[in-house]
């Protein structure tokens, strides 16, 4: 029964134009709270993972590839 209520709320929020990241983030926090997992621990872990040097390197590698493609380096 609770899954139906959560589904209706998620669909309702999506229909009224709430950004998808807010809907999914709120739903995740609600489900963590229902499961008995401390929400602050989840936020701390997400912050730790997002500051990883490997994760920061991914967009920089993509940007370097874009610059190489636009500069005509493959044609040389």
Short mmCIF file of C-alpha atoms in Angstrom, two decimals:
data_model
loop_
_atom_site.label_atom_id
_atom_site.label_comp_id
_atom_site.label_asym_id
_atom_site.label_seq_id
_atom_site.Cartn_x
_atom_site.Cartn_y
_atom_site.Cartn_z
CA UNK A 1 0.00 0.00 0.00
CA UNK A 2 2.81 2.39 0.84
CA UNK A 3 4.42 1.72 -2.56
CA UNK A 4 1.23 2.86 -4.29
CA UNK A 5 1.13 6.07 -2.24
CA UNK A 6 4.80 6.79 -2.95
CA UNK A 7 4.23 6.11 -6.66
CA UNK A 8 1.27 8.50 -6.78
CA UNK A 9 3.26 11.21 -4.98
CA UNK A 10 6.24 10.80 -7.36
CA UNK A 11 4.00 10.95 -10.43
CA UNK A 12 2.14 13.94 -8.97
CA UNK A 13 5.36 15.83 -8.35
CA UNK A 14 6.56 15.05 -11.87
CA UNK A 15 3.26 16.28 -13.34
CA UNK A 16 3.38 19.62 -11.54
CA UNK A 17 6.87 20.27 -12.89
CA UNK A 18 9.15 19.48 -9.98
CA UNK A 19 12.70 18.85 -11.26
CA UNK A 20 13.47 15.16 -11.59
CA UNK A 21 16.57 15.32 -9.38
CA UNK A 22 14.47 16.75 -6.54
CA UNK A 23 11.83 14.03 -6.91
CA UNK A 24 14.37 11.19 -7.04
CA UNK A 25 16.53 12.65 -4.26
CA UNK A 26 13.53 13.16 -2.00
CA UNK A 27 12.29 9.66 -2.74
CA UNK A 28 15.71 8.19 -1.95
CA UNK A 29 15.92 10.06 1.35
CA UNK A 30 12.38 8.94 2.26
CA UNK A 31 13.18 5.31 1.51
CA UNK A 32 16.44 5.47 3.48
CA UNK A 33 14.49 6.88 6.45
CA UNK A 34 11.85 4.14 6.15
CA UNK A 35 14.59 1.48 6.04
CA UNK A 36 16.10 2.89 9.24
CA UNK A 37 19.31 4.14 7.63
CA UNK A 38 20.58 7.45 8.99
CA UNK A 39 20.07 10.06 6.27
CA UNK A 40 23.05 12.13 7.41
CA UNK A 41 25.33 9.12 6.90
CA UNK A 42 24.08 8.82 3.32
CA UNK A 43 24.79 12.51 2.65
CA UNK A 44 28.29 12.27 4.17
CA UNK A 45 29.09 9.19 2.05
CA UNK A 46 27.80 10.89 -1.13
CA UNK A 47 29.99 13.91 -0.40
CA UNK A 48 33.03 11.68 0.17
CA UNK A 49 32.46 9.85 -3.11
CA UNK A 50 31.82 13.03 -5.11
CA UNK A 51 35.14 14.58 -4.04
CA UNK A 52 37.15 11.61 -5.31
CA UNK A 53 39.95 12.64 -7.71
CA UNK A 54 38.94 9.87 -10.11
CA UNK A 55 35.41 11.23 -10.37
CA UNK A 56 36.74 14.73 -11.04
CA UNK A 57 39.00 13.40 -13.83
CA UNK A 58 36.09 12.06 -15.91
CA UNK A 59 34.71 15.43 -17.14
CA UNK A 60 38.24 16.76 -17.64
CA UNK A 61 39.10 13.75 -19.83
CA UNK A 62 35.91 14.34 -21.83
CA UNK A 63 36.77 18.02 -22.23
CA UNK A 64 40.29 17.15 -23.42
CA UNK A 65 38.80 14.83 -26.04
CA UNK A 66 36.46 17.59 -27.20
CA UNK A 67 39.34 20.06 -27.52
CA UNK A 68 41.39 17.56 -29.51
CA UNK A 69 38.49 16.85 -31.86
CA UNK A 70 37.75 20.54 -32.44
CA UNK A 71 41.38 21.46 -33.01
CA UNK A 72 41.69 19.07 -35.92
CA UNK A 73 44.29 16.91 -34.21
CA UNK A 74 42.91 13.64 -35.71
CA UNK A 75 43.49 14.93 -39.27
CA UNK A 76 47.22 15.53 -38.71
#
